[in-house]
């Protein structure tokens, strides 16, 4: 296994994980955040949540895998890639929505309803992503040092508790407070946060398998000793 003192190197699967991370992130932000759903659960009753919760936590699984295997600095590069993709997608969505529709095309209202996110929601989404992902990656990297690489489950759950917590506290009030009823904002924020943490716990066995397989395939198990933990860098240390 290599460590943080090793020279920069290339990896077989890093780029694939980066691409998958960006894909999931774009889907979660373009498809899910504006819709609120309610399902009836046995013993619980009606449960209200934001639809984006169905796949957004996958990005945190990727974040955990990246930090655990490749280290904080390389995870940071992936986060910046995702942020850039989000900004670009938001700009292009705005441009396309604002283009005047052709006389024979009658889908403008539906198109605006789906893709016409307000600048406030876009800003809230990008800010929440930036803050939450870096808190998640930082927490996992530090906990790996504290535990000397043991008890992976504690890092997976611990980083999610803090990362998703920051994400939810930033996004929902910034995006919807004053637009939705305050009670609905709080309900969706708490329910989504709870679902995300539970989702991460349920995904822990799968995360274990992926992490173990990647460590073997890449011959890497990075410890962030000497890493510069500033989020404002694209360096590999």
Tab-separated table of C-alpha atoms in Angstrom:
chain	number	residue	atom	x	y	z
A	1	UNK	CA	0.000	0.000	0.000
A	2	UNK	CA	1.178	3.536	-0.720
A	3	UNK	CA	0.892	6.493	1.603
A	4	UNK	CA	0.755	10.281	1.540
A	5	UNK	CA	4.537	10.548	0.988
A	6	UNK	CA	4.378	8.731	-2.354
A	7	UNK	CA	4.918	10.622	-5.623
A	8	UNK	CA	1.836	11.612	-7.629
A	9	UNK	CA	0.582	8.726	-9.727
A	10	UNK	CA	-2.214	7.723	-12.028
A	11	UNK	CA	-5.052	5.345	-11.208
A	12	UNK	CA	-7.113	2.903	-13.246
A	13	UNK	CA	-10.572	3.783	-11.933
A	14	UNK	CA	-10.307	7.328	-10.567
A	15	UNK	CA	-11.557	8.964	-13.780
A	16	UNK	CA	-14.534	6.587	-13.996
A	17	UNK	CA	-15.584	7.434	-10.447
A	18	UNK	CA	-15.191	11.140	-11.206
A	19	UNK	CA	-17.516	10.804	-14.210
A	20	UNK	CA	-20.092	8.809	-12.261
A	21	UNK	CA	-20.000	11.340	-9.421
A	22	UNK	CA	-20.656	14.264	-11.768
A	23	UNK	CA	-23.462	12.355	-13.528
A	24	UNK	CA	-25.271	11.572	-10.269
A	25	UNK	CA	-24.789	15.127	-9.053
A	26	UNK	CA	-26.278	16.668	-12.184
A	27	UNK	CA	-29.247	14.287	-12.130
A	28	UNK	CA	-29.958	14.961	-8.468
A	29	UNK	CA	-29.887	18.725	-8.915
A	30	UNK	CA	-31.784	18.945	-12.202
A	31	UNK	CA	-34.465	16.331	-11.524
A	32	UNK	CA	-35.152	16.093	-7.814
A	33	UNK	CA	-34.939	19.208	-5.636
A	34	UNK	CA	-38.085	21.088	-6.699
A	35	UNK	CA	-40.528	18.201	-6.142
A	36	UNK	CA	-41.975	17.261	-2.770
A	37	UNK	CA	-43.479	13.775	-2.501
A	38	UNK	CA	-45.578	12.059	0.161
A	39	UNK	CA	-45.790	8.306	0.658
A	40	UNK	CA	-47.762	6.323	3.184
A	41	UNK	CA	-45.508	4.075	5.258
A	42	UNK	CA	-46.739	1.244	7.497
A	43	UNK	CA	-46.766	2.217	11.186
A	44	UNK	CA	-45.604	5.733	10.305
A	45	UNK	CA	-48.321	7.122	8.062
A	46	UNK	CA	-47.759	9.899	5.544
A	47	UNK	CA	-44.068	10.697	5.123
A	48	UNK	CA	-43.132	13.863	3.198
A	49	UNK	CA	-39.735	14.238	1.568
A	50	UNK	CA	-37.918	15.925	-1.298
A	51	UNK	CA	-37.696	13.676	-4.349
A	52	UNK	CA	-33.992	14.383	-4.805
A	53	UNK	CA	-33.269	12.251	-1.761
A	54	UNK	CA	-33.739	9.134	-3.891
A	55	UNK	CA	-30.332	9.436	-5.507
A	56	UNK	CA	-28.528	12.500	-4.132
A	57	UNK	CA	-26.937	10.499	-1.276
A	58	UNK	CA	-25.145	8.426	-3.924
A	59	UNK	CA	-22.845	11.413	-4.428
A	60	UNK	CA	-21.868	11.153	-0.759
A	61	UNK	CA	-21.081	7.469	-1.196
A	62	UNK	CA	-18.790	8.433	-4.065
A	63	UNK	CA	-17.282	11.139	-1.875
A	64	UNK	CA	-16.579	8.621	0.878
A	65	UNK	CA	-15.008	6.156	-1.557
A	66	UNK	CA	-12.841	8.819	-3.162
A	67	UNK	CA	-11.534	10.196	0.120
A	68	UNK	CA	-11.011	6.780	1.699
A	69	UNK	CA	-9.088	5.325	-1.249
A	70	UNK	CA	-7.478	8.306	-2.993
A	71	UNK	CA	-7.312	10.931	-0.248
A	72	UNK	CA	-8.832	14.346	0.420
A	73	UNK	CA	-6.858	16.219	-2.263
A	74	UNK	CA	-8.033	14.001	-5.104
A	75	UNK	CA	-11.576	14.032	-3.756
A	76	UNK	CA	-11.295	17.825	-3.730
A	77	UNK	CA	-10.557	17.807	-7.468
A	78	UNK	CA	-13.689	15.735	-8.064
A	79	UNK	CA	-15.789	18.115	-5.966
A	80	UNK	CA	-14.542	21.057	-8.020
A	81	UNK	CA	-15.367	19.130	-11.204
A	82	UNK	CA	-18.893	18.602	-9.910
A	83	UNK	CA	-19.217	22.250	-8.920
A	84	UNK	CA	-18.110	23.389	-12.377
A	85	UNK	CA	-20.595	21.021	-14.014
A	86	UNK	CA	-23.395	22.321	-11.784
A	87	UNK	CA	-22.656	25.936	-12.645
A	88	UNK	CA	-22.469	25.181	-16.368
A	89	UNK	CA	-25.698	23.154	-16.323
A	90	UNK	CA	-27.490	25.930	-14.438
A	91	UNK	CA	-26.344	28.590	-16.901
A	92	UNK	CA	-27.310	26.521	-19.928
A	93	UNK	CA	-30.688	25.616	-18.420
A	94	UNK	CA	-31.379	29.326	-17.914
A	95	UNK	CA	-30.354	30.155	-21.483
A	96	UNK	CA	-32.477	27.398	-23.017
A	97	UNK	CA	-35.529	28.289	-20.909
A	98	UNK	CA	-35.236	31.954	-21.921
A	99	UNK	CA	-34.979	31.210	-25.641
A	100	UNK	CA	-38.243	32.284	-27.353
A	101	UNK	CA	-40.307	29.208	-28.252
A	102	UNK	CA	-41.268	28.500	-31.837
A	103	UNK	CA	-44.836	29.342	-32.820
A	104	UNK	CA	-45.834	25.692	-33.239
A	105	UNK	CA	-44.266	24.439	-30.008
A	106	UNK	CA	-46.537	24.388	-26.959
A	107	UNK	CA	-44.291	22.915	-24.283
A	108	UNK	CA	-42.811	26.151	-22.897
A	109	UNK	CA	-44.828	26.188	-19.672
A	110	UNK	CA	-43.948	22.573	-18.871
A	111	UNK	CA	-40.316	23.178	-19.787
A	112	UNK	CA	-40.133	26.213	-17.517
A	113	UNK	CA	-41.798	24.261	-14.704
A	114	UNK	CA	-39.166	21.521	-14.906
A	115	UNK	CA	-35.978	23.398	-15.771
A	116	UNK	CA	-36.777	26.998	-14.910
A	117	UNK	CA	-35.247	26.989	-11.455
A	118	UNK	CA	-34.981	30.394	-9.860
A	119	UNK	CA	-31.538	31.925	-9.241
A	120	UNK	CA	-32.230	31.483	-5.533
A	121	UNK	CA	-32.596	27.701	-5.820
A	122	UNK	CA	-29.535	27.449	-8.051
A	123	UNK	CA	-27.465	29.480	-5.611
A	124	UNK	CA	-28.729	27.442	-2.650
A	125	UNK	CA	-28.016	24.145	-4.418
A	126	UNK	CA	-24.488	25.065	-5.452
A	127	UNK	CA	-23.630	26.551	-2.056
A	128	UNK	CA	-25.035	23.565	-0.168
A	129	UNK	CA	-23.157	21.140	-2.403
A	130	UNK	CA	-19.875	22.993	-1.943
A	131	UNK	CA	-20.179	23.195	1.839
A	132	UNK	CA	-21.616	19.715	2.409
A	133	UNK	CA	-19.203	17.780	0.192
A	134	UNK	CA	-16.117	19.418	1.628
A	135	UNK	CA	-17.326	18.882	5.196
A	136	UNK	CA	-18.015	15.223	4.330
A	137	UNK	CA	-14.574	14.690	2.780
A	138	UNK	CA	-12.713	16.596	5.499
A	139	UNK	CA	-14.482	14.707	8.283
A	140	UNK	CA	-13.757	11.310	6.730
A	141	UNK	CA	-10.084	12.138	6.073
A	142	UNK	CA	-9.540	13.368	9.634
A	143	UNK	CA	-11.394	10.430	11.162
A	144	UNK	CA	-9.235	8.036	9.141
A	145	UNK	CA	-6.172	9.533	10.796
A	146	UNK	CA	-7.766	9.430	14.247
A	147	UNK	CA	-8.789	5.779	13.859
A	148	UNK	CA	-5.536	4.814	12.113
A	149	UNK	CA	-7.574	3.426	9.231
A	150	UNK	CA	-9.753	1.173	11.391
A	151	UNK	CA	-13.554	1.177	11.796
A	152	UNK	CA	-14.444	2.353	8.296
A	153	UNK	CA	-18.131	2.286	9.249
A	154	UNK	CA	-17.560	5.086	11.781
A	155	UNK	CA	-16.045	7.317	9.096
A	156	UNK	CA	-18.786	6.571	6.596
A	157	UNK	CA	-21.563	7.376	9.046
A	158	UNK	CA	-19.751	10.203	10.842
A	159	UNK	CA	-18.853	12.063	7.671
A	160	UNK	CA	-22.419	11.731	6.409
A	161	UNK	CA	-23.909	13.025	9.656
A	162	UNK	CA	-21.853	16.206	9.390
A	163	UNK	CA	-21.763	16.595	5.607
A	164	UNK	CA	-25.449	15.968	4.989
A	165	UNK	CA	-26.295	18.055	8.038
A	166	UNK	CA	-24.476	21.081	6.628
A	167	UNK	CA	-25.958	20.470	3.173
A	168	UNK	CA	-29.520	20.349	4.509
A	169	UNK	CA	-29.090	23.338	6.832
A	170	UNK	CA	-27.810	25.429	3.935
A	171	UNK	CA	-30.041	24.287	1.058
A	172	UNK	CA	-33.606	24.159	2.340
A	173	UNK	CA	-33.770	27.491	4.201
A	174	UNK	CA	-31.787	29.256	1.461
A	175	UNK	CA	-33.939	27.808	-1.336
A	176	UNK	CA	-37.452	27.666	0.082
A	177	UNK	CA	-37.854	29.705	3.277
A	178	UNK	CA	-40.486	32.314	2.522
A	179	UNK	CA	-41.612	30.411	-0.586
A	180	UNK	CA	-42.907	27.288	1.115
A	181	UNK	CA	-44.588	27.385	4.499
A	182	UNK	CA	-41.981	27.347	7.245
A	183	UNK	CA	-43.401	24.124	8.651
A	184	UNK	CA	-43.036	22.422	5.259
A	185	UNK	CA	-39.446	23.632	4.902
A	186	UNK	CA	-38.557	22.227	8.314
A	187	UNK	CA	-40.453	18.986	7.663
A	188	UNK	CA	-38.734	18.342	4.342
A	189	UNK	CA	-35.330	19.381	5.713
A	190	UNK	CA	-35.513	17.039	8.706
A	191	UNK	CA	-37.079	14.134	6.795
A	192	UNK	CA	-34.557	14.379	3.953
A	193	UNK	CA	-31.649	14.599	6.347
A	194	UNK	CA	-32.905	11.545	8.225
A	195	UNK	CA	-33.397	9.594	4.998
A	196	UNK	CA	-29.937	10.505	3.725
A	197	UNK	CA	-28.238	9.323	6.906
A	198	UNK	CA	-30.280	6.109	6.966
A	199	UNK	CA	-29.550	5.583	3.269
A	200	UNK	CA	-25.837	5.903	3.961
A	201	UNK	CA	-26.037	3.422	6.840
A	202	UNK	CA	-27.880	0.906	4.657
A	203	UNK	CA	-25.308	1.402	1.891
A	204	UNK	CA	-22.371	0.804	4.250
A	205	UNK	CA	-21.894	-2.904	3.339
A	206	UNK	CA	-21.773	-1.992	-0.361
A	207	UNK	CA	-19.361	0.855	0.362
A	208	UNK	CA	-17.120	-1.561	2.251
A	209	UNK	CA	-16.988	-3.895	-0.747
A	210	UNK	CA	-16.265	-1.135	-3.253
A	211	UNK	CA	-13.584	0.418	-1.063
A	212	UNK	CA	-11.875	-2.921	-0.499
A	213	UNK	CA	-11.968	-3.777	-4.213
A	214	UNK	CA	-10.577	-0.377	-5.219
A	215	UNK	CA	-7.799	-0.520	-2.648
A	216	UNK	CA	-6.703	-3.853	-4.059
A	217	UNK	CA	-7.053	-2.799	-7.702
A	218	UNK	CA	-5.299	0.541	-7.254
A	219	UNK	CA	-2.809	-0.656	-4.630
A	220	UNK	CA	-3.709	2.470	-2.695
A	221	UNK	CA	-4.944	3.300	0.797
A	222	UNK	CA	-4.279	6.994	1.212
A	223	UNK	CA	-3.729	8.642	4.595
A	224	UNK	CA	-3.928	12.429	4.572
A	225	UNK	CA	-0.811	13.135	6.604
A	226	UNK	CA	0.575	16.479	5.545
A	227	UNK	CA	-2.405	17.253	3.313
A	228	UNK	CA	-3.404	20.897	2.891
A	229	UNK	CA	-7.086	20.801	3.763
A	230	UNK	CA	-8.053	24.069	2.131
A	231	UNK	CA	-10.929	23.549	-0.307
A	232	UNK	CA	-9.509	26.272	-2.578
A	233	UNK	CA	-6.857	24.244	-4.372
A	234	UNK	CA	-6.590	21.729	-7.200
A	235	UNK	CA	-3.286	20.269	-6.022
A	236	UNK	CA	-2.859	16.610	-5.159
A	237	UNK	CA	-1.583	17.186	-1.630
